[in-house]
Each structure stands twice: as structure tokens, then as C-alpha cells.
Short mmCIF file of C-alpha atoms in Angstrom, two decimals:
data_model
loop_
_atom_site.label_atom_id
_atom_site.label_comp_id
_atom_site.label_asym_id
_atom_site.label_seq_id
_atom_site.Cartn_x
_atom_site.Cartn_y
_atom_site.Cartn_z
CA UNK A 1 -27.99 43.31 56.85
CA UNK A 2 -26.90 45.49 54.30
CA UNK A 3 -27.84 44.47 50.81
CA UNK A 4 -25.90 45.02 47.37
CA UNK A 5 -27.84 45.68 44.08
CA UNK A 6 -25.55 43.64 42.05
CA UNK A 7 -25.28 41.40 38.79
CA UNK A 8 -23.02 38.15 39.79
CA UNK A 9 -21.99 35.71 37.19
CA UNK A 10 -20.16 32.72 38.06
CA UNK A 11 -18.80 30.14 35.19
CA UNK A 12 -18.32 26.71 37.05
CA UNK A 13 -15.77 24.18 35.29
CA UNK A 14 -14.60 20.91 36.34
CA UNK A 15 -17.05 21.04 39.46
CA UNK A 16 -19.84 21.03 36.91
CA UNK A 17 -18.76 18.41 35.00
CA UNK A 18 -17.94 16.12 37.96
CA UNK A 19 -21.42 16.85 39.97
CA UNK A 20 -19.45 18.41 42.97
CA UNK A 21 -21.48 20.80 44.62
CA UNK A 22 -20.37 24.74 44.04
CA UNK A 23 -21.09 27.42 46.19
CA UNK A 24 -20.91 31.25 45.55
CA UNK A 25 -17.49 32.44 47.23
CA UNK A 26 -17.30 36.29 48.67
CA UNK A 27 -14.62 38.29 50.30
CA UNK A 28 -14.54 37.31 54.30
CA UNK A 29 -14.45 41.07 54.96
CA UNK A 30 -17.45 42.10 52.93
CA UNK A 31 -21.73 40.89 54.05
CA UNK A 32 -22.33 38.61 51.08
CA UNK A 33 -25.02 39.90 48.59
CA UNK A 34 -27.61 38.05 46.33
CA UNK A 35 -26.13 35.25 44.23
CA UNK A 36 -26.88 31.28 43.85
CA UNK A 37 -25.10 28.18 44.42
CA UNK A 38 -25.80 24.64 43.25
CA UNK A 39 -25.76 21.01 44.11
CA UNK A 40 -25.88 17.85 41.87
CA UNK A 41 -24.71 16.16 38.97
CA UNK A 42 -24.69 17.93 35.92
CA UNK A 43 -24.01 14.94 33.37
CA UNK A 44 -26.36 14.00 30.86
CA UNK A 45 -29.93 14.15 32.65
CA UNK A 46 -28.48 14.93 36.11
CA UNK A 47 -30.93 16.33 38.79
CA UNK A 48 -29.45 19.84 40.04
CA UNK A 49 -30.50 21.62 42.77
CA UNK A 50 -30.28 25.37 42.97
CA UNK A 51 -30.29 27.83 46.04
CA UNK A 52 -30.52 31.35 46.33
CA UNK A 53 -27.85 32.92 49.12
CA UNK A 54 -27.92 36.55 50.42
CA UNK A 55 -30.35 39.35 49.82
CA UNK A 56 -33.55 40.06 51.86
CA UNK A 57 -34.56 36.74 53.42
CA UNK A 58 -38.64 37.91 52.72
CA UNK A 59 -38.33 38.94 49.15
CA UNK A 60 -39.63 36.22 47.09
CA UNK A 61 -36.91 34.92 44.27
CA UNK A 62 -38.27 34.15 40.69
CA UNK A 63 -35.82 31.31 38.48
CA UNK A 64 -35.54 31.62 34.91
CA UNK A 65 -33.09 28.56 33.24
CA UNK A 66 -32.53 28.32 29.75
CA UNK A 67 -30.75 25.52 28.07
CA UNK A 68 -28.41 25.96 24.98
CA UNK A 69 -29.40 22.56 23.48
CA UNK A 70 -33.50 23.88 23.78
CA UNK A 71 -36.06 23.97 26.57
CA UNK A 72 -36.18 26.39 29.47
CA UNK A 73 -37.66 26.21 33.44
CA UNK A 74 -39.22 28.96 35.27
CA UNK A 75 -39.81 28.50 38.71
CA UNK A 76 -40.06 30.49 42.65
CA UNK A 77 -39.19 30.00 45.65
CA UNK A 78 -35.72 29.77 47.60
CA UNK A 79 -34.78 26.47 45.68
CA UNK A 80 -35.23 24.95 42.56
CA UNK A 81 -34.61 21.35 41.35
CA UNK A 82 -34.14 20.86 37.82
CA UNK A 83 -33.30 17.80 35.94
CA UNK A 84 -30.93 19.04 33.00
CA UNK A 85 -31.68 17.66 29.43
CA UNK A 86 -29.56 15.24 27.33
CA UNK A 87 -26.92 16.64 25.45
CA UNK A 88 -23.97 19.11 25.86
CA UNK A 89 -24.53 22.39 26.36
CA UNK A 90 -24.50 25.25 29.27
CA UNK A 91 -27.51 26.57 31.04
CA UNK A 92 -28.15 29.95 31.60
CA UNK A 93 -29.62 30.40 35.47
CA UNK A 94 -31.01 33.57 36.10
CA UNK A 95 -32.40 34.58 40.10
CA UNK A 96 -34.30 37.95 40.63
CA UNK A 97 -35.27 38.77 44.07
CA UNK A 98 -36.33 42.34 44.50
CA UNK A 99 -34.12 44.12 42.22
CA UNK A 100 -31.00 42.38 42.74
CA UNK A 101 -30.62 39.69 39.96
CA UNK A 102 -27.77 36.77 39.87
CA UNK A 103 -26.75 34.89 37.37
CA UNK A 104 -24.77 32.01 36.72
CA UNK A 105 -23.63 29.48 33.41
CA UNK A 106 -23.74 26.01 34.38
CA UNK A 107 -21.80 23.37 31.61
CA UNK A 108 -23.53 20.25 30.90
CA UNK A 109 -23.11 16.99 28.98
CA UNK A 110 -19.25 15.16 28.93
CA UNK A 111 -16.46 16.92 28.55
CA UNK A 112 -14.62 15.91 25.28
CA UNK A 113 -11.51 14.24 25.60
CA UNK A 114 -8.28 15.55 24.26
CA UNK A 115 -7.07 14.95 20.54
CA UNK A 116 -5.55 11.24 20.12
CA UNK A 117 -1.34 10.99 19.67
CA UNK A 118 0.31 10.39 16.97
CA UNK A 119 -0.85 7.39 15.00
CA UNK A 120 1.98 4.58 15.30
CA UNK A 121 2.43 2.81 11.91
CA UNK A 122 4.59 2.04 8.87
CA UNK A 123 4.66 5.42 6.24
CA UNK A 124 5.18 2.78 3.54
CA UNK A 125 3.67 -0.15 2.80
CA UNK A 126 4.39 -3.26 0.92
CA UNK A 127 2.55 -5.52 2.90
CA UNK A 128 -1.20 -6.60 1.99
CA UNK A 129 -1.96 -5.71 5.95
CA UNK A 130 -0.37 -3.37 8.73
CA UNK A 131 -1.34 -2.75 12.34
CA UNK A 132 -1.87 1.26 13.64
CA UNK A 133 -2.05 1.96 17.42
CA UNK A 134 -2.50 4.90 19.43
CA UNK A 135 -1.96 5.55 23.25
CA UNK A 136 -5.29 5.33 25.45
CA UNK A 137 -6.85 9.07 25.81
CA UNK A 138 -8.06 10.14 29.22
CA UNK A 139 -11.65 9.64 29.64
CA UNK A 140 -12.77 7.74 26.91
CA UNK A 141 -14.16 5.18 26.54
CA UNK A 142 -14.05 4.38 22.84
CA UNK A 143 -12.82 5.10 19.08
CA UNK A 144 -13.61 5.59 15.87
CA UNK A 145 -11.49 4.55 13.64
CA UNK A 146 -11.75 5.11 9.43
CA UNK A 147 -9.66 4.74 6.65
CA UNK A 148 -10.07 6.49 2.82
CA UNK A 149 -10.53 4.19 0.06
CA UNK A 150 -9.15 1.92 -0.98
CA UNK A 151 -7.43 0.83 1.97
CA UNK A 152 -9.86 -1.27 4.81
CA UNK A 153 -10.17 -1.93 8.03
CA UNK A 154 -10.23 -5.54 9.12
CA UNK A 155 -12.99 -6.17 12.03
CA UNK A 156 -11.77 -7.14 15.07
CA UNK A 157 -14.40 -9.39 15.55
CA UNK A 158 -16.17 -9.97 12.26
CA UNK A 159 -12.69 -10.13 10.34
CA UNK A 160 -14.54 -8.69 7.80
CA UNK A 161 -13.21 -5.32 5.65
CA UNK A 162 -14.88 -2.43 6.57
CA UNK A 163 -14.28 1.53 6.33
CA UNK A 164 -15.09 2.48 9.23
CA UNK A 165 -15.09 0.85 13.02
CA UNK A 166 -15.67 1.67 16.60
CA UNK A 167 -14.89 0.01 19.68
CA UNK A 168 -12.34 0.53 22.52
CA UNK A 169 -9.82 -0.42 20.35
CA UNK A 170 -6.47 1.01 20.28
CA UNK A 171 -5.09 -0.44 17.46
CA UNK A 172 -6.61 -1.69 13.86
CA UNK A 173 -5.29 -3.55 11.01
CA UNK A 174 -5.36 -1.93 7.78
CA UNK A 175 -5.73 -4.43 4.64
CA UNK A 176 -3.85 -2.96 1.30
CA UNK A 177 -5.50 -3.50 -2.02
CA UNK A 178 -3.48 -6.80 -4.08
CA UNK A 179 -1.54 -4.54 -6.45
CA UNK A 180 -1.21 -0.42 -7.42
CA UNK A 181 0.64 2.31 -6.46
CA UNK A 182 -1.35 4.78 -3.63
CA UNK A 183 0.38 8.12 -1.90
CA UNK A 184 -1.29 10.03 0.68
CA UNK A 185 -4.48 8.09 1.62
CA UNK A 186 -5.32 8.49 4.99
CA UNK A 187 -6.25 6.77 8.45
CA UNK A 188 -8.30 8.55 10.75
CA UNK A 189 -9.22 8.58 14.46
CA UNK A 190 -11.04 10.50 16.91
CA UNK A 191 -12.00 9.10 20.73
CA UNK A 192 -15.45 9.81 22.53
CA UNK A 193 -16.71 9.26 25.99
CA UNK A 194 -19.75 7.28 24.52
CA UNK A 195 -22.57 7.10 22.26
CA UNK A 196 -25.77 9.21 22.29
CA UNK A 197 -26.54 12.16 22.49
CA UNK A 198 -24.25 13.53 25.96
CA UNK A 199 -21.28 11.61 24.13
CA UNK A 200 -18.18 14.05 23.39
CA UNK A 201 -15.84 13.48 21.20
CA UNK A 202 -12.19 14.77 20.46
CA UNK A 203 -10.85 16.43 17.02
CA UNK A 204 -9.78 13.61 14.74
CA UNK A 205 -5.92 12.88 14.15
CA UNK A 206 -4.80 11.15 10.98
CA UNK A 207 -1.76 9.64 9.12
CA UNK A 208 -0.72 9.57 5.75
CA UNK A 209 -0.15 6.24 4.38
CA UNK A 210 1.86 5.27 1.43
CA UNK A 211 1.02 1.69 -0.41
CA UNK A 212 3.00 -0.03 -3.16
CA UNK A 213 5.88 0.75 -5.12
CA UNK A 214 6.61 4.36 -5.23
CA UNK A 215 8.49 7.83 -7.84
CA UNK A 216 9.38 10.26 -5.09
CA UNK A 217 12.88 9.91 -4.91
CA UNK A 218 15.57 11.89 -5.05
CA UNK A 219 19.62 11.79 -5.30
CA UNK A 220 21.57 14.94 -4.15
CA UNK A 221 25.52 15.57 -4.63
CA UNK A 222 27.49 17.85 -6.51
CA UNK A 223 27.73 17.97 -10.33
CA UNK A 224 31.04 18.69 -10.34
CA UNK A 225 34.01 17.39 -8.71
CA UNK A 226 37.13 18.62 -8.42
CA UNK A 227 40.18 15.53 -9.46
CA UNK A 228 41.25 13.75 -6.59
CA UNK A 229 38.67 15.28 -3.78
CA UNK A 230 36.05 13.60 -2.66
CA UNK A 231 32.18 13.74 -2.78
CA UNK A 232 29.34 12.71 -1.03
CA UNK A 233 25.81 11.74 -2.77
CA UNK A 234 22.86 11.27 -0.90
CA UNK A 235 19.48 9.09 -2.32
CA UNK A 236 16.13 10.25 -0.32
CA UNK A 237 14.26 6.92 -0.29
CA UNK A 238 12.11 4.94 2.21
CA UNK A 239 10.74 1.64 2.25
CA UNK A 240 13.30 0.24 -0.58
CA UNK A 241 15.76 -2.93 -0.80
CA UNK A 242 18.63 -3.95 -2.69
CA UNK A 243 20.36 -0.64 -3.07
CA UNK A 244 23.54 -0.75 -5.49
CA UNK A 245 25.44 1.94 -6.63
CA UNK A 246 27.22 2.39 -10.29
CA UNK A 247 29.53 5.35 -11.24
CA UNK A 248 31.16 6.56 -13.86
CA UNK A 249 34.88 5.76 -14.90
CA UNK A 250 37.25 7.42 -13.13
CA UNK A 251 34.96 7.72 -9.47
CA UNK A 252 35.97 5.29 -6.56
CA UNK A 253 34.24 4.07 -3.29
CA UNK A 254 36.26 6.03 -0.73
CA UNK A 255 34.54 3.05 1.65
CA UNK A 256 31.51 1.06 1.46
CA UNK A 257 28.27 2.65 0.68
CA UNK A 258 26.16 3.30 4.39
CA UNK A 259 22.75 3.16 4.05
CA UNK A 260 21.74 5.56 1.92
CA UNK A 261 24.68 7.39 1.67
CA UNK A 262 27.80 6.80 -0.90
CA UNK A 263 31.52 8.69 -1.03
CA UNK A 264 33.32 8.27 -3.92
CA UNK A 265 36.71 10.16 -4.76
CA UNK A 266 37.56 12.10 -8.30
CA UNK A 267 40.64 9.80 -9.26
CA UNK A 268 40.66 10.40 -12.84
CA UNK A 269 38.85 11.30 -15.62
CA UNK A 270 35.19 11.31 -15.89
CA UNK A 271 31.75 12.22 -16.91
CA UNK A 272 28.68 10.50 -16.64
CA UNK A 273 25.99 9.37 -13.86
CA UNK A 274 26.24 8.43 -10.19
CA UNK A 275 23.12 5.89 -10.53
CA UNK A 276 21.13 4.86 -7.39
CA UNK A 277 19.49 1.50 -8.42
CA UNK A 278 17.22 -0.54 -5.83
CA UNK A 279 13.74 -2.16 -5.17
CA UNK A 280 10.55 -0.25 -4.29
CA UNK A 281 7.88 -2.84 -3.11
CA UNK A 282 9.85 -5.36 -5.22
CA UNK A 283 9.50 -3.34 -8.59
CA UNK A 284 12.77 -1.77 -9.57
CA UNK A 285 13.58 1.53 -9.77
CA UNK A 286 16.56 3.95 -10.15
CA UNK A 287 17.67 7.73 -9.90
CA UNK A 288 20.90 9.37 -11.43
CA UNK A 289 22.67 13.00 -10.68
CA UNK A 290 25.07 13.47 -13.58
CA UNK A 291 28.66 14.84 -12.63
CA UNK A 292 32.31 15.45 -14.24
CA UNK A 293 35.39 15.68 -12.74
CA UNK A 294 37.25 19.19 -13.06
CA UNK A 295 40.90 19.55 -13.29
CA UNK A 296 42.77 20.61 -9.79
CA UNK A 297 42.56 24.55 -9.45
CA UNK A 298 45.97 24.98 -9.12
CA UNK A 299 47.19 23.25 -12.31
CA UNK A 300 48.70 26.04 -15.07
CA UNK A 301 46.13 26.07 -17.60
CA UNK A 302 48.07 28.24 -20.13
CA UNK A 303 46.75 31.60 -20.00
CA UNK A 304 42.87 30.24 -19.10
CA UNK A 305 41.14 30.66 -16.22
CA UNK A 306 41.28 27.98 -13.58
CA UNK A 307 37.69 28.36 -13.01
CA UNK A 308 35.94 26.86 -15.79
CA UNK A 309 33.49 25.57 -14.08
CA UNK A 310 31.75 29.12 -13.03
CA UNK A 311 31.82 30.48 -16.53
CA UNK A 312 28.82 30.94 -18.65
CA UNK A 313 28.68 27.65 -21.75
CA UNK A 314 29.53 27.77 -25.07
CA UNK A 315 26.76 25.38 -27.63
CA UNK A 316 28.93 22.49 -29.18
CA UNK A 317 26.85 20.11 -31.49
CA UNK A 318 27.00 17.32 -31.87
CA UNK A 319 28.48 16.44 -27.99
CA UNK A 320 29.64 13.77 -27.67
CA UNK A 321 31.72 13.94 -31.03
CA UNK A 322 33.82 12.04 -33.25
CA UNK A 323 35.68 13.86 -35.70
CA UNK A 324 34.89 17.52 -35.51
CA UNK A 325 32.85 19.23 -33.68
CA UNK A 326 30.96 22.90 -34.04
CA UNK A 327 31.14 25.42 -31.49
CA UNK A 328 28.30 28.01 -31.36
CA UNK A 329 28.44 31.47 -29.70
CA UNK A 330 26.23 34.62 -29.10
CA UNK A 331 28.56 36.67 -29.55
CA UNK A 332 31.20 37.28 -32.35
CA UNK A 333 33.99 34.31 -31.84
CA UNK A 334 37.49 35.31 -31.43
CA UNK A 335 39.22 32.40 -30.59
CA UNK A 336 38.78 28.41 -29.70
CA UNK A 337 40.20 26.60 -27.49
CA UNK A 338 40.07 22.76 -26.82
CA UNK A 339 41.78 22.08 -23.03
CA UNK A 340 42.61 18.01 -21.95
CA UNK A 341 42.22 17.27 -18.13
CA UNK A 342 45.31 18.00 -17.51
CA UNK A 343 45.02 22.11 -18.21
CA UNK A 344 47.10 21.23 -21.65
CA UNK A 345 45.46 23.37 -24.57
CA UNK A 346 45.21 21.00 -27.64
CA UNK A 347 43.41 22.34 -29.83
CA UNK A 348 43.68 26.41 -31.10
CA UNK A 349 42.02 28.36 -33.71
CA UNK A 350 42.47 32.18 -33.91
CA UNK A 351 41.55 34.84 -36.18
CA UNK A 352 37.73 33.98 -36.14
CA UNK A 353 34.58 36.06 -37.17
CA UNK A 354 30.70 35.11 -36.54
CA UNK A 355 28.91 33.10 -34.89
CA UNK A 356 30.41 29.70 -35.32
CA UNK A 357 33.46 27.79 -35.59
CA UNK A 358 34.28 24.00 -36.36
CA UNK A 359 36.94 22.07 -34.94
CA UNK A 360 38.92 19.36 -36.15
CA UNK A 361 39.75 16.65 -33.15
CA UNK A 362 41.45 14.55 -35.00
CA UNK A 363 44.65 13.20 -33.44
CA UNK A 364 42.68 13.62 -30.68
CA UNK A 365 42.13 10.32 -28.30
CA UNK A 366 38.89 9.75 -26.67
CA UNK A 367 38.04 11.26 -23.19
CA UNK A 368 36.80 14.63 -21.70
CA UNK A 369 37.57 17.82 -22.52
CA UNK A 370 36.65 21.89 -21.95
CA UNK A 371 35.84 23.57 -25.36
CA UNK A 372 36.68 27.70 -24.40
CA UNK A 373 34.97 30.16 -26.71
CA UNK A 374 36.26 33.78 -26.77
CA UNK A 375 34.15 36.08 -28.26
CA UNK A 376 33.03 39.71 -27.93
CA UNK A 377 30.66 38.77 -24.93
CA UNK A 378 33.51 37.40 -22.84
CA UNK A 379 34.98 33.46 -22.27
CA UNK A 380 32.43 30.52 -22.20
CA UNK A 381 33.20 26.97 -21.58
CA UNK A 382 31.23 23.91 -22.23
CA UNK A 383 32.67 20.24 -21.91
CA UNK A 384 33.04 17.84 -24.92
CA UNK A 385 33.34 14.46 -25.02
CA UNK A 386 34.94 12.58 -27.85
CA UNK A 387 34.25 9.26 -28.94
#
């Protein structure tokens, strides 16, 4: 028989982990050299057998096993029986017969199970207790569930709060503290195959949880609308009741408010607030996007641009106004105009130097209006409302 000087490493998976017996595998077309096989459970404390295969039958073969978790076992002879030690780990077999050598890495100890799914659960809470539930995990056997203060979990047997439990469980209640506002404490669970010390355990998932009335919302729509379109404001909420709605004169419902969502049309005049008011965890709370209708783009404004909207502002103190109002520029004022809703100018004053400029409004009735400054910078506009 012809013999191969050779190093052979073999790194046995599932097999090892299952106790299935593994045997060295060689081409059918070559004369197999000097390697070793196994038999036996490898779990925690398993009794292994290993053989030596190929080389020269008279040679004697010295063993050399080393385990990661501590301890080693040297041994001769064709065979060697080994009882592996308790924990997880991978021994390191090493056969010399002559001067061919084999090795091979045997895994040992439970293999850890995969991460847990997504925690199933209310974000937000209200409620002074909640049930979270996860789907079972392949090959465990239990979990370890634990939850950041100040939130508890309730026992399942004991009924008593407690920050930590495990069990083969796949759900807990959480208990909420009585009153307070918490964001972003969390719940935590990991599964194992056991206890001791061949148990394996999975990385840890967690959820967020929310508890008691919350800030974080938000209302989104445009600030400016042009008369007689439409406009569509969203509020970014969760976990709230009684939602109502109040805008400013001169907005209407296009149709009932949906959910979260509101369309209003620009019939008329206005400026002020689109106002989100509702209930978060029965405390009540609101959120407001101001907005002003703009006059249609194709209305004649008389010489100014129908864009006032884009240009840069003017200062106008005080704003809202009464009587007369002061317009403030960077640059050196030319001229001032006051513009209705309607495109109409109003109000004129020419033949202006500096900085500022007052304006009478009397005659004028109350409402909204664009104040255009032209100075040596360009044309600002601001909006003014009178009293």
C-alpha cells in the first residue's frame, strides 16, 4: 500500500453536534492515506470514540486532544475513547503515526439557537399592563426575558413584578408605572437551549417601548396656499384620541378629516394656524403649522411681481398693526407699496431715502395684506395684518 505523508484537517458540523458518527471521505480513485474518523455524541459530556484509518497498519499512532474550554488527553493505540468536558467549545485531535500526522476540529457543547423575531407589542402605551410575544425559536427550550426600569415584568406564576424572568414562555406582561411620561425604555429577549454550563444561547432582540402621554409630534403642510387650491396637512401621531381640527378664516374642509390626514381649500382670505388638537394618554395636547393664503398667480398685480411669495421680506413693526405701520429695509428704500388680496395696490409712497419708511393704513379695513419694499437691494415683501 502506498502511503501519503500528509496533514488532513477535517471541520465536522451538524454531525458533531447531533452525535452521528463521521468518517474521513477520500477520492474512490486514490489509496486513502493517514487520517481519523469518529463515533459518538459530542454534546455536553458525550463519550467519543476516535479511530485512526490508513497509513502503515504496524506503526504505532500517538493521540494528542486539546479542549478550547481547558484540559487535554494524550493517549496510543489505534483508538481512543474520550469523554468530552462540559461546556462549548471545539477540540483539537491530533494523530501521529510515523511521520504522517492528521488532524481534525471536533465542535462541542449546543449549538445556539438563532436570534428571536420581532417582539409583538403595542409602541405606545397607556395602559398600566401590556402583553409581548415572540414566535417559538428552533431548538430551545427556554427564554429570558428583561425589561429596563421602570417598567416590570409580572411573574407568570408568582404574579409578582420582577425585572427579569425565564421560563419557556413566549409571551410576558409588562406592568407600566401609575403615572409619567417614558420614551425609549426597552424589553429584551434572548432564547437558550438550557441552563448550565453546555447551554447556548442566541443574541438578544429588543423593542422600544413608549409609556404615557407623549411631545413627539409633528404637523406637515404647506405655509402657503395659493386662493382657491387646495392643501393637504398631515399630523405624525400614534397612540392619540379625540383628534379635532381648527383653521383659520377663510380655509374649508374639502371633506371630512381621515385619520390623520385633513384637506382644506384656500376660499378666501387668511392667515393664521391649521391646529391639530387631540388626547395623548388622556392629557391634551396640540400642534400648529402656520399658513396664509396667496392671491391667484394670474391676477394683474399692477406692475408687481406675481410671485411674492419667493421674494426675500421686508421688517414691518409692529405686525399685526392698527394705524400705521413701519417698514424697515437693508437697503436704501425707494418706494412702498401696500397690495390687498386681490393684487389692488392701496397704499403708495415714492420718493423715499434711508432705511425706513412709515405708513399710514388708515381708510384701510382690517384683513391681510403684502407690504413691497423697493430699495437699492432689489423688491422684498413681507405680509401685514391690520387690526
Amino acid at each position: 500500500m502506498q502511503h501519503f505523508n500528509k496533514v488532513l484537517t477535517l471541520v465536522l458540523g451538524l454531525a458533531a453536534f447531533t452525535g452521528f458518527s463521521a468518517q474521513a471521505q477520500f477520492d474512490d480513485d486514490l489509496e486513502p492515506g493517514f487520517a481519523i474518523s469518529y463515533s459518538g455524541p459530542t454534546s455536553c459530556g458525550g463519550i467519543v470514540q476516535f479511530f485512526s484509518v490508513g497509513g502503515n497498519p504496524q506503526a504505532q499512532v500517538n493521540w494528542d486532544i486539546t479542549f478550547s474550554t481547558g484540559g487535554s488527553f494524550q493517549g496510543t493505540g489505534n483508538g481512543l475513547t474520550v469523554t468530552f468536558p462540559q461546556g462549548i467549545g471545539v477540540a483539537s485531535v491530533t494523530a501521529t503515526k510515523d511521520t504522517e500526522v492528521a488532524t481534525l476540529s471536533v465542535p462541542y457543547g449546543d449549538t445556539a439557537p438563532a436570534k428571536p423575531g420581532v417582539i409583538e407589542g403595542h409602541r405606545r402605551v397607556c395602559d398600566r399592563v401590556r402583553n409581548y410575544s415572540i414566535s417559538a425559536v428552533p431548538g430551545a427550550t427556554q427564554y429570558t426575558w428583561t425589561a429596563e426600569s421602570p417598567y416590570k415584568i409580572i411573574h407568570p406564576v408568582t404574579e409578582e413584578n420582577v425585572s427579569s424572568y425565564t421560563g419557556p414562555e413566549l409571551d410576558v406582561f409588562l406592568r407600566f408605572p401609575k403615572s409619567g411620561s417614558y420614551t425609549d425604555v426597552k424589553l429584551f429577549v434572548f432564547a437558550s437551549t438550557g441552563s448550565g454550563p453546555c447551554a447556548a444561547s442566541s443574541p438578544t432582540r429588543h423593542k422600544k417601548i413608549d409609556f404615557g402621554p407623549q411631545n413627539d409630534f409633528s404637523l406637515t403642510g404647506p405655509d402657503t396656499i395659493v386662493r382657491f387650491e387646495n392643501a393637504t396637512y398631515i399630523l405624525s401621531a400614534q397612540k392619540i384620541t379625540d383628534l379635532t381640527w381648527s383653521l383659520p378664516s377663510g380655509l374649508l374642509y374639502v371633506s371630512e378629516p381621515s385619520e390623520n390626514t385633513v384637506v382644506v381649500e384656500a376660499a378666501g382670505d387668511a392667515v393664521g394656524y391649521v391646529t391639530a388638537n387631540f388626547l395623548s394618554c388622556g392629557e391634551s395636547r396640540s400642534v400648529s403649522t402656520f399658513v396664509r393664503v396667496i392671491p391667484e398667480t394670474n391676477i394683474p398685480r399692477g406692475g408687481v411681481a406675481s410671485t411674492l411669495e419667493v421674494l426675500p421680506a421686508a421688517e414691518l413693526y409692529p405686525n399685526p398693526a392698527v394705524d400705521e405701520v413701519t417698514v424697515r429695509s437693508q437697503g436704501f428704500l425707494e418706494q412702498v407699496s401696500v397690495i390687498d388680496l386681490l393684487g389692488q395696490e392701496v397704499k403708495t409712497l415714492t420718493g423715499l431715502s434711508g432705511h425706513e419708511a412709515k405708513v399710514s393704513l388708515t381708510g384701510l379695513q382690517a384683513g391681510t395684506y403684502f407690504v413691497v419694499a423697493v430699495d437699492t437691494e432689489g423688491k422684498k415683501v413681507q405680509t401685514l395684518v391690520i387690526e
